Tab-separated table of N, CA and C in Angstrom:
chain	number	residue	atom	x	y	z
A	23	UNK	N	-31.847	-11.730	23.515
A	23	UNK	CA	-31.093	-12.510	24.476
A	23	UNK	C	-31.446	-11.975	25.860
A	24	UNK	N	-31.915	-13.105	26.965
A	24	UNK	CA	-32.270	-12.587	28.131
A	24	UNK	C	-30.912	-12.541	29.132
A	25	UNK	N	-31.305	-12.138	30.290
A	25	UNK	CA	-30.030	-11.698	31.341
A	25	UNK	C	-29.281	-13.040	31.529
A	26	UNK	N	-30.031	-14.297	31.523
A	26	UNK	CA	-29.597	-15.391	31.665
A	26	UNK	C	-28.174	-15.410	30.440
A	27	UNK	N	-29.061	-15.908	29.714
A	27	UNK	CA	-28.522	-16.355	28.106
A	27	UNK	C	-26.985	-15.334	28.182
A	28	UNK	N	-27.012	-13.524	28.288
A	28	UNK	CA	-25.866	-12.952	28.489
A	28	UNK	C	-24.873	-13.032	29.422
A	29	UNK	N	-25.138	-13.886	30.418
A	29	UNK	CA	-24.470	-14.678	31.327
A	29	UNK	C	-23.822	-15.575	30.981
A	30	UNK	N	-24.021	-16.194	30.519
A	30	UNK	CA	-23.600	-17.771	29.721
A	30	UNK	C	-22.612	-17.356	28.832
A	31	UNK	N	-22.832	-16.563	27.978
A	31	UNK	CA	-21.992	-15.690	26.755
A	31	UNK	C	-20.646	-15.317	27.607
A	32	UNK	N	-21.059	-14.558	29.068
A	32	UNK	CA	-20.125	-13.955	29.253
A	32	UNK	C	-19.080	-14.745	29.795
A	33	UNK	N	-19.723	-16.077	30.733
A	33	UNK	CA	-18.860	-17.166	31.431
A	33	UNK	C	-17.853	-17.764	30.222
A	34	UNK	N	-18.706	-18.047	29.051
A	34	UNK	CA	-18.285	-18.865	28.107
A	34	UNK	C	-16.763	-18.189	27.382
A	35	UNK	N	-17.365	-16.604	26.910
A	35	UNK	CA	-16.278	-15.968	26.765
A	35	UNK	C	-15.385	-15.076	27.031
A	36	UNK	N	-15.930	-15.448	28.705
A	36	UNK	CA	-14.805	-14.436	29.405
A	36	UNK	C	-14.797	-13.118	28.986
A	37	UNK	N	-15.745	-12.341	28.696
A	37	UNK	CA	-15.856	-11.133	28.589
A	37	UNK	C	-16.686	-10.644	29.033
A	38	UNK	N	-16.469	-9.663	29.894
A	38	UNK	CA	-17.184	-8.600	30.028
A	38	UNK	C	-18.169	-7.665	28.936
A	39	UNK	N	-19.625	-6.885	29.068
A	39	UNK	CA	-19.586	-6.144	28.236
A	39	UNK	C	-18.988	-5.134	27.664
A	40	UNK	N	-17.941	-4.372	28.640
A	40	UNK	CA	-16.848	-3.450	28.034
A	40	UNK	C	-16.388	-3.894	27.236
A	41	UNK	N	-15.663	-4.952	27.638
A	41	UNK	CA	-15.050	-5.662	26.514
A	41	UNK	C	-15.275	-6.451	25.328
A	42	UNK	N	-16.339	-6.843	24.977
A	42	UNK	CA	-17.481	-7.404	24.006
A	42	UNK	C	-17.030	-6.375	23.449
A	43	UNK	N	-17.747	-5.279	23.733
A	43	UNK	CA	-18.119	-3.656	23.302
A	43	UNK	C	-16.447	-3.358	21.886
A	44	UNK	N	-15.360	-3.419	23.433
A	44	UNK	CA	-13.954	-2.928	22.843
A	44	UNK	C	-13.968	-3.695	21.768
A	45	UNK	N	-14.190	-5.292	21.631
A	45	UNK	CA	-13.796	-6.255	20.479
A	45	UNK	C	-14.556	-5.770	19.400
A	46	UNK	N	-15.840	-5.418	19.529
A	46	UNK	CA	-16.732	-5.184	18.687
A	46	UNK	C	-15.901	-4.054	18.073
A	47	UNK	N	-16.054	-2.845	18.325
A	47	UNK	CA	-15.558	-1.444	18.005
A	47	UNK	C	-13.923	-1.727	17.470
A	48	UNK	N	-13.077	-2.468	17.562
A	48	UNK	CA	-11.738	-2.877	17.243
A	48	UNK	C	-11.798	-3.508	16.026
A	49	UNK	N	-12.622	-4.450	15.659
A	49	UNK	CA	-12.951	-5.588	14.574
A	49	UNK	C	-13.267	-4.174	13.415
A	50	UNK	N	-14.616	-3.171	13.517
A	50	UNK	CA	-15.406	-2.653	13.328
A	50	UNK	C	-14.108	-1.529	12.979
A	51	UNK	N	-13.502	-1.054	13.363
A	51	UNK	CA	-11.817	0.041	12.922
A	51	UNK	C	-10.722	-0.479	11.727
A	52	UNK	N	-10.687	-1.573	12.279
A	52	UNK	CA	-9.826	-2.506	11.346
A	52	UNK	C	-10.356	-3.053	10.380
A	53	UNK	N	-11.758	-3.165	9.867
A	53	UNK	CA	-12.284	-3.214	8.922
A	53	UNK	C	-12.074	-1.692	7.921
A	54	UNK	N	-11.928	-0.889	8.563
A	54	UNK	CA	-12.165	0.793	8.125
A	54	UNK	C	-11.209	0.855	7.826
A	55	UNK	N	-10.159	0.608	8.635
A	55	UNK	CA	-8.754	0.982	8.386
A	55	UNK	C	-8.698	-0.154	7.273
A	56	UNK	N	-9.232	-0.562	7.002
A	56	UNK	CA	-8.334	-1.764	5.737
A	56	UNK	C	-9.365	-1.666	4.510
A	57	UNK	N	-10.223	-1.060	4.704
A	57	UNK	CA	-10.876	-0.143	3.100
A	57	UNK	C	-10.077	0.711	3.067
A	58	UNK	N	-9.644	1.602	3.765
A	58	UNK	CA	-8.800	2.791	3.545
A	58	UNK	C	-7.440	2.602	2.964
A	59	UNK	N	-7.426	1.261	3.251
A	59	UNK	CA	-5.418	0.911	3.045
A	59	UNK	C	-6.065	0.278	1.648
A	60	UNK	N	-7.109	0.086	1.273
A	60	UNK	CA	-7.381	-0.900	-0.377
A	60	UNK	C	-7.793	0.269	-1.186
A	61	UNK	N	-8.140	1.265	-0.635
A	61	UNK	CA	-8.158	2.722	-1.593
A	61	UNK	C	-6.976	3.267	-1.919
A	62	UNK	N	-5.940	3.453	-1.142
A	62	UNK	CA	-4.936	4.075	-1.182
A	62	UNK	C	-4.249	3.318	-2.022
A	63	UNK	N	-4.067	2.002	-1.594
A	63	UNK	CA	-3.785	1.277	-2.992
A	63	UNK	C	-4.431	1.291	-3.998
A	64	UNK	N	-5.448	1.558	-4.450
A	64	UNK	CA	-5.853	1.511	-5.260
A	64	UNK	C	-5.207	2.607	-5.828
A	65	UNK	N	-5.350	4.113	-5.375
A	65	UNK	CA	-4.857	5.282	-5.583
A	65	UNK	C	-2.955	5.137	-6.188
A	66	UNK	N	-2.429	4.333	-5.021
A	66	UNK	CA	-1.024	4.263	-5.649
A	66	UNK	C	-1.008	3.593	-7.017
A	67	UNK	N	-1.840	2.511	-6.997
A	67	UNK	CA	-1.644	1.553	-8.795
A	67	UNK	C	-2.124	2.443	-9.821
A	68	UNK	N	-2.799	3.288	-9.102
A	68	UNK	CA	-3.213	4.431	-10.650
A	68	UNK	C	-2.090	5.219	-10.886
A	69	UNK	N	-1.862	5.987	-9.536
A	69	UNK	CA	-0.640	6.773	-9.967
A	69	UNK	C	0.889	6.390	-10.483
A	70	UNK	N	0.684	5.143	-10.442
A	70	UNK	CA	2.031	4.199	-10.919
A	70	UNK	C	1.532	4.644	-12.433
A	71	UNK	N	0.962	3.584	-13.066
A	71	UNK	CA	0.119	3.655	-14.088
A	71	UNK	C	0.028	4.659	-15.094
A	72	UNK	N	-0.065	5.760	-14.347
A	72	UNK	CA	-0.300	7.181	-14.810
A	72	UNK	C	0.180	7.932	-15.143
A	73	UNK	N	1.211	8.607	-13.705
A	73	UNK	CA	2.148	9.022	-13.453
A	73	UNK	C	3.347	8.863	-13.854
A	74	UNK	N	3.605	7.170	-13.384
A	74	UNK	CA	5.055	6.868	-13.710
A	74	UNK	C	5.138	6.602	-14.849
A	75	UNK	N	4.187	5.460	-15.533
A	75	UNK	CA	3.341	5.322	-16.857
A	75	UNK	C	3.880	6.271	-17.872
A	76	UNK	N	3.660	7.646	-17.392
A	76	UNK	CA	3.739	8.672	-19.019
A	76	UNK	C	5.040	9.199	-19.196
A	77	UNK	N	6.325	8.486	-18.229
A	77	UNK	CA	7.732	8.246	-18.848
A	77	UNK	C	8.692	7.220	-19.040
A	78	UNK	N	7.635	6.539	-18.316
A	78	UNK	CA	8.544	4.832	-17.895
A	78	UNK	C	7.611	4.290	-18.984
A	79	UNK	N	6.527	4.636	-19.711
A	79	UNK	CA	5.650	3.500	-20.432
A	79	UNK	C	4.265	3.275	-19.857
A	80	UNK	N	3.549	2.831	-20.291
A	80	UNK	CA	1.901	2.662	-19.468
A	80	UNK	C	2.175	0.711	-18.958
A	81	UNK	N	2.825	0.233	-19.863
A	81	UNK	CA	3.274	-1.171	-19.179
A	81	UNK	C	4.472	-1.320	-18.690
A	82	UNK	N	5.182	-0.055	-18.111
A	82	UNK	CA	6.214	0.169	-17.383
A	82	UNK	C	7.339	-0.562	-18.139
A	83	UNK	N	7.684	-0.771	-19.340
A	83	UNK	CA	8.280	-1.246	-20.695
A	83	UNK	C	9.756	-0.153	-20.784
A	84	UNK	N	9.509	1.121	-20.493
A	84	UNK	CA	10.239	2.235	-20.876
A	84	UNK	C	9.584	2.931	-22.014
A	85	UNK	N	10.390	4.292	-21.904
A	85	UNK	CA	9.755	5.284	-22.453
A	85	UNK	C	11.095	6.549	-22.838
A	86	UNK	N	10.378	7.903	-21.994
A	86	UNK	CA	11.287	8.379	-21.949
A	86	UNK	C	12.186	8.234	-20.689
A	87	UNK	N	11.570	7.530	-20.114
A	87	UNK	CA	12.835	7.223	-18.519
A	87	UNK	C	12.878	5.579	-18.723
A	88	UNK	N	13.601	4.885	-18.389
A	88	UNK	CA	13.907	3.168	-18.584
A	88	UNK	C	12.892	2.176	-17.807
A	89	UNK	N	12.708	1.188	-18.034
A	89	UNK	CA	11.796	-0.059	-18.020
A	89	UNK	C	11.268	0.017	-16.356
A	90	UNK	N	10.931	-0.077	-15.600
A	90	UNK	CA	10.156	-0.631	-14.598
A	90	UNK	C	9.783	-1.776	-14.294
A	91	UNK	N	10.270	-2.702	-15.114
A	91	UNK	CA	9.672	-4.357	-14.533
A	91	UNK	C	11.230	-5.055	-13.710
A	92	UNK	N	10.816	-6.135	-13.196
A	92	UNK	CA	11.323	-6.978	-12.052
A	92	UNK	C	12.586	-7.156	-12.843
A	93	UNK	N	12.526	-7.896	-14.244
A	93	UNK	CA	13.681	-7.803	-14.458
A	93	UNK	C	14.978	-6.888	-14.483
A	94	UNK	N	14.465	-5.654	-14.996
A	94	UNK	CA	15.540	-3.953	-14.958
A	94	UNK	C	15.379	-3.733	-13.887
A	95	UNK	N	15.022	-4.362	-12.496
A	95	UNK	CA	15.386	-3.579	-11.131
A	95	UNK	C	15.939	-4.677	-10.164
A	96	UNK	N	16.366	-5.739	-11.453
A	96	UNK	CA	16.804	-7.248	-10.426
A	96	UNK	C	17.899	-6.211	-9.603
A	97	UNK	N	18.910	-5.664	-9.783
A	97	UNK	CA	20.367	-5.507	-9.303
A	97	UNK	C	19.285	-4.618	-8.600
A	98	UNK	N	18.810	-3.768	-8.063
A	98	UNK	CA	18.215	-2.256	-7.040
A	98	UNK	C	17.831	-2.777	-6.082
A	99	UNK	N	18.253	-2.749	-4.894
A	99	UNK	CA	17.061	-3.222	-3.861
A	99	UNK	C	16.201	-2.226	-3.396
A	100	UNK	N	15.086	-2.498	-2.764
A	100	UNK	CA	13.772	-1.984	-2.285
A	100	UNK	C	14.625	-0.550	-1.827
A	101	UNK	N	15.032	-0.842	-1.086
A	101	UNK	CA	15.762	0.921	-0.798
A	101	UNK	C	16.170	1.976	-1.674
A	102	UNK	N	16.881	1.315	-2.712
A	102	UNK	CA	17.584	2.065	-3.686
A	102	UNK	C	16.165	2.837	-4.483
A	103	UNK	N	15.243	1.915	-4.985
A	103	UNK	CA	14.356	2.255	-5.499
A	103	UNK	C	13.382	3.372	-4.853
A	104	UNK	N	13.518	2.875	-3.603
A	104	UNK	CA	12.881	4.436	-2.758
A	104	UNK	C	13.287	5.554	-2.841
A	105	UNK	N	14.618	5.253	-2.888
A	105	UNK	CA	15.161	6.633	-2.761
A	105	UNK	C	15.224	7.484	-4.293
A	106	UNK	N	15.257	7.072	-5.261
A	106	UNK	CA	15.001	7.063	-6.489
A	106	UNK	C	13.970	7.702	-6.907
A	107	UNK	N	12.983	7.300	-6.275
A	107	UNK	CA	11.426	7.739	-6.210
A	107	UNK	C	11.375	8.917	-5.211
A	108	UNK	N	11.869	8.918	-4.331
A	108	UNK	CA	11.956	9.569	-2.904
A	108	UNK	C	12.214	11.025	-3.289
A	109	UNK	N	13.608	10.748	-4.327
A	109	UNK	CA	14.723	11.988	-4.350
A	109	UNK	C	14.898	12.481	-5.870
A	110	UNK	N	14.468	11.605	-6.491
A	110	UNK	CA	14.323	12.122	-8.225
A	110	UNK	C	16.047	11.846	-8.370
A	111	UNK	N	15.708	11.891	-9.813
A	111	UNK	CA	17.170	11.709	-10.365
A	111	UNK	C	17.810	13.293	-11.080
A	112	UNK	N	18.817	13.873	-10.178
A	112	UNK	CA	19.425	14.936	-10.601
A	112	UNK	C	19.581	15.068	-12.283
A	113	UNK	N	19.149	15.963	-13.097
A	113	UNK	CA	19.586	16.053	-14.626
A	113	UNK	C	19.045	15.317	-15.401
A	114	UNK	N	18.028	14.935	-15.339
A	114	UNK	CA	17.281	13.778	-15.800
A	114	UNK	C	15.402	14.191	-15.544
A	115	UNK	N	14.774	13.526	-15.983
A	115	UNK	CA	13.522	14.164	-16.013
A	115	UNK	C	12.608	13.573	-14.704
A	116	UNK	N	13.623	12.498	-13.871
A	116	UNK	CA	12.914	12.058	-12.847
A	116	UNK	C	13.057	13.315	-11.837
A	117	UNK	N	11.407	13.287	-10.922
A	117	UNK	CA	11.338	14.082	-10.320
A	117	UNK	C	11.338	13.956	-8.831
A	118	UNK	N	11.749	14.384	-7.957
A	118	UNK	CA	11.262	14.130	-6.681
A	118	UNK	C	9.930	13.850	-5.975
A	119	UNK	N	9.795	12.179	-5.605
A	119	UNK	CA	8.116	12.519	-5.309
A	119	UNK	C	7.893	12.738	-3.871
A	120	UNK	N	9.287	13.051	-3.263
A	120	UNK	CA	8.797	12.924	-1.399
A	120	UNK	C	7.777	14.166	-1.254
A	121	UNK	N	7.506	15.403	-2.368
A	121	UNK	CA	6.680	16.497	-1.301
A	121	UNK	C	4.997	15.538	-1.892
A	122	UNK	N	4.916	15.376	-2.699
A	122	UNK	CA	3.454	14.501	-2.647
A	122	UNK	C	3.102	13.202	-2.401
A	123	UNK	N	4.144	11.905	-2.064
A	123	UNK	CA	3.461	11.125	-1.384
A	123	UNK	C	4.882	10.700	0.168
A	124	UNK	N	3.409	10.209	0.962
A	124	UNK	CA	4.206	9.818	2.493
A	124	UNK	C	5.271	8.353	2.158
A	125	UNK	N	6.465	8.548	2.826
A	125	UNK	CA	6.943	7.438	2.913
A	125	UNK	C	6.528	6.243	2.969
A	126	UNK	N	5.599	5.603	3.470
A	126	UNK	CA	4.817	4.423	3.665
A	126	UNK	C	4.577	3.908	1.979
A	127	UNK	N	4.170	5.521	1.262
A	127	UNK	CA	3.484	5.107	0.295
A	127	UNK	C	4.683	5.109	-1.104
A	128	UNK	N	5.958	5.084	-0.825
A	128	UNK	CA	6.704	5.118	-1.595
A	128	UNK	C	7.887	4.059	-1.426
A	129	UNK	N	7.759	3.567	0.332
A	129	UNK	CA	7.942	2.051	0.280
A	129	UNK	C	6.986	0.945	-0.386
A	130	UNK	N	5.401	1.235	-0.065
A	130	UNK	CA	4.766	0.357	-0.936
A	130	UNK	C	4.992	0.098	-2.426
A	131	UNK	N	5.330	1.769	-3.153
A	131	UNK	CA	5.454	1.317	-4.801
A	131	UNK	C	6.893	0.678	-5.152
A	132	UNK	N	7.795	1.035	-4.436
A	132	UNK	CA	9.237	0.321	-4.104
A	132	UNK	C	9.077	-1.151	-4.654
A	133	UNK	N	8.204	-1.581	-3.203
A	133	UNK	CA	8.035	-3.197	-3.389
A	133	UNK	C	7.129	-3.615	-4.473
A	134	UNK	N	6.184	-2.778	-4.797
A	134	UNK	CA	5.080	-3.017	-5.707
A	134	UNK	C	6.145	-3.302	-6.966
A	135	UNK	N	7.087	-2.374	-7.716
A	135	UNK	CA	7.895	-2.334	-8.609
A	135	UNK	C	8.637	-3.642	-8.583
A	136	UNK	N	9.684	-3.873	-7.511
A	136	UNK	CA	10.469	-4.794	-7.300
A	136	UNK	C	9.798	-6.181	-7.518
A	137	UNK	N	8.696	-6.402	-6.991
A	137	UNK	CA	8.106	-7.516	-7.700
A	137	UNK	C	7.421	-8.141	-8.696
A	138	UNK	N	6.652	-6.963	-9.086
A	138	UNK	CA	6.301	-7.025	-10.647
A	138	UNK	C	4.639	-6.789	-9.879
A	139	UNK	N	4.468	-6.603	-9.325
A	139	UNK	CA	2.847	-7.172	-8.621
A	139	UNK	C	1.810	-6.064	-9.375
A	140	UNK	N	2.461	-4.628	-10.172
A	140	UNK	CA	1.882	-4.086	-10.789
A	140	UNK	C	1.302	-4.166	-12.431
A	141	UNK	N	2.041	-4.959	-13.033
A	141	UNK	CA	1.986	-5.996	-14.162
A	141	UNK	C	1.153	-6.433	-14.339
A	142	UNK	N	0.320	-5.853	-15.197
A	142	UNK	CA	-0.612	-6.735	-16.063
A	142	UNK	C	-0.285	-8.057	-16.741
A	143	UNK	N	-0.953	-8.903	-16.330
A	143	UNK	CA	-0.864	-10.609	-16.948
A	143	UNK	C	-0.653	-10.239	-18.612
Protein backbone atom coordinates (compact mmCIF):
# COMPACT_ATOMS: atom_id res chain seq x y z
CA UNK A 1 0.00 0.00 0.00
CA UNK A 2 1.44 3.37 -1.16
CA UNK A 3 1.34 6.80 0.92
CA UNK A 4 -1.62 7.63 -1.19
CA UNK A 5 -3.75 4.45 -0.80
CA UNK A 6 -2.81 4.91 3.41
CA UNK A 7 -4.40 8.13 3.16
CA UNK A 8 -7.59 7.08 1.89
CA UNK A 9 -7.66 4.23 4.65
CA UNK A 10 -7.03 6.80 7.04
CA UNK A 11 -9.78 9.53 5.76
CA UNK A 12 -12.10 6.59 5.28
CA UNK A 13 -11.47 5.30 8.77
CA UNK A 14 -10.72 7.96 10.73
CA UNK A 15 -7.75 6.59 12.14
CA UNK A 16 -4.72 7.47 12.71
CA UNK A 17 -1.74 5.00 12.61
CA UNK A 18 -1.49 4.98 16.45
CA UNK A 19 -4.60 4.07 16.45
CA UNK A 20 -4.88 1.39 13.63
CA UNK A 21 -1.82 0.15 15.65
CA UNK A 22 -4.00 0.37 19.29
CA UNK A 23 -7.07 -1.53 17.38
CA UNK A 24 -4.78 -3.93 15.97
CA UNK A 25 -2.87 -4.82 19.34
CA UNK A 26 -6.51 -4.71 21.34
CA UNK A 27 -8.32 -7.22 18.81
CA UNK A 28 -4.83 -9.22 18.95
CA UNK A 29 -5.16 -9.29 23.45
CA UNK A 30 -8.65 -10.17 23.38
CA UNK A 31 -8.12 -12.90 21.21
CA UNK A 32 -5.37 -14.12 23.97
CA UNK A 33 -7.32 -13.28 26.65
CA UNK A 34 -10.19 -15.47 25.33
CA UNK A 35 -7.91 -18.69 24.63
CA UNK A 36 -6.94 -18.22 28.09
CA UNK A 37 -10.58 -17.89 29.44
CA UNK A 38 -11.40 -21.37 26.98
CA UNK A 39 -8.45 -23.12 28.84
CA UNK A 40 -9.39 -22.30 32.13
CA UNK A 41 -12.58 -23.53 31.28
CA UNK A 42 -11.56 -26.15 30.01
CA UNK A 43 -9.44 -26.72 33.25
CA UNK A 44 -12.63 -25.98 35.47
CA UNK A 45 -14.91 -28.85 33.43
CA UNK A 46 -12.15 -31.28 34.24
CA UNK A 47 -11.89 -30.42 37.67
CA UNK A 48 -15.69 -30.57 38.06
CA UNK A 49 -15.54 -33.95 36.45
CA UNK A 50 -12.79 -35.14 38.48
CA UNK A 51 -12.68 -33.59 41.45
CA UNK A 52 -16.18 -33.07 42.25
CA UNK A 53 -16.90 -36.27 40.14
CA UNK A 54 -15.09 -38.70 42.76
CA UNK A 55 -17.90 -37.76 45.48
CA UNK A 56 -20.77 -36.29 43.81
CA UNK A 57 -20.45 -39.13 40.91
CA UNK A 58 -18.51 -38.77 37.47
CA UNK A 59 -22.19 -37.79 35.99
CA UNK A 60 -22.67 -35.67 38.97
CA UNK A 61 -25.72 -38.37 39.80
CA UNK A 62 -24.39 -38.60 43.57
CA UNK A 63 -22.13 -40.58 45.29
CA UNK A 64 -20.68 -40.17 48.44
CA UNK A 65 -21.82 -36.41 48.64
CA UNK A 66 -25.54 -35.81 46.81
CA UNK A 67 -26.50 -35.26 43.07
CA UNK A 68 -25.19 -32.14 41.25
CA UNK A 69 -27.66 -31.73 38.44
CA UNK A 70 -30.15 -28.71 37.83
CA UNK A 71 -32.75 -30.54 39.21
CA UNK A 72 -31.15 -31.14 43.16
CA UNK A 73 -29.99 -27.47 43.06
CA UNK A 74 -33.48 -26.11 41.68
CA UNK A 75 -34.20 -24.57 45.44
CA UNK A 76 -29.95 -23.12 45.81
CA UNK A 77 -29.29 -20.11 44.11
CA UNK A 78 -25.96 -19.31 42.35
CA UNK A 79 -24.74 -17.84 45.65
CA UNK A 80 -25.63 -20.47 47.95
CA UNK A 81 -23.82 -22.84 45.75
CA UNK A 82 -20.69 -20.68 45.90
CA UNK A 83 -20.49 -20.53 49.06
CA UNK A 84 -20.84 -24.25 49.44
CA UNK A 85 -18.01 -24.70 47.17
CA UNK A 86 -16.30 -21.58 48.57
CA UNK A 87 -16.54 -22.78 52.32
CA UNK A 88 -16.98 -26.65 52.34
CA UNK A 89 -19.53 -28.19 54.35
CA UNK A 90 -18.59 -28.39 58.18
CA UNK A 91 -18.68 -32.42 59.27
CA UNK A 92 -19.17 -33.72 56.12
CA UNK A 93 -16.55 -34.64 53.55
CA UNK A 94 -17.09 -31.42 51.52
CA UNK A 95 -14.06 -29.47 51.50
CA UNK A 96 -13.23 -25.93 51.25
CA UNK A 97 -12.17 -24.97 47.75
CA UNK A 98 -11.49 -21.07 48.29
CA UNK A 99 -7.46 -21.77 49.02
CA UNK A 100 -7.19 -23.43 45.36
CA UNK A 101 -9.46 -21.81 43.08
CA UNK A 102 -10.11 -17.73 42.56
CA UNK A 103 -13.54 -16.56 43.04
CA UNK A 104 -14.29 -15.85 39.42
CA UNK A 105 -13.63 -19.46 39.07
CA UNK A 106 -16.04 -20.73 41.62
CA UNK A 107 -18.73 -18.32 40.43
CA UNK A 108 -18.24 -19.88 37.00
CA UNK A 109 -18.75 -23.64 38.38
CA UNK A 110 -21.75 -22.17 40.54
CA UNK A 111 -23.47 -21.28 37.29
CA UNK A 112 -21.94 -24.09 35.32
CA UNK A 113 -23.81 -26.50 38.07
CA UNK A 114 -27.00 -24.47 38.32
CA UNK A 115 -27.63 -24.97 34.78
CA UNK A 116 -26.73 -28.23 33.92
CA UNK A 117 -24.24 -26.86 31.10
CA UNK A 118 -21.77 -29.51 32.52
CA UNK A 119 -23.95 -32.56 31.55
CA UNK A 120 -23.25 -34.80 29.23
CA UNK A 121 -26.17 -35.26 26.56
Amino acid sequence: MDGSEWSGVKRCLGLSLTSLVLLVTSAALGATEQLARSDTQAELENFVIQDCGSCHGLSLKGGLGPPLRPENLKNLPEGAIAAIIREGVPGTAMPPWKPLLAPADIQWISHQLKTGALIAP
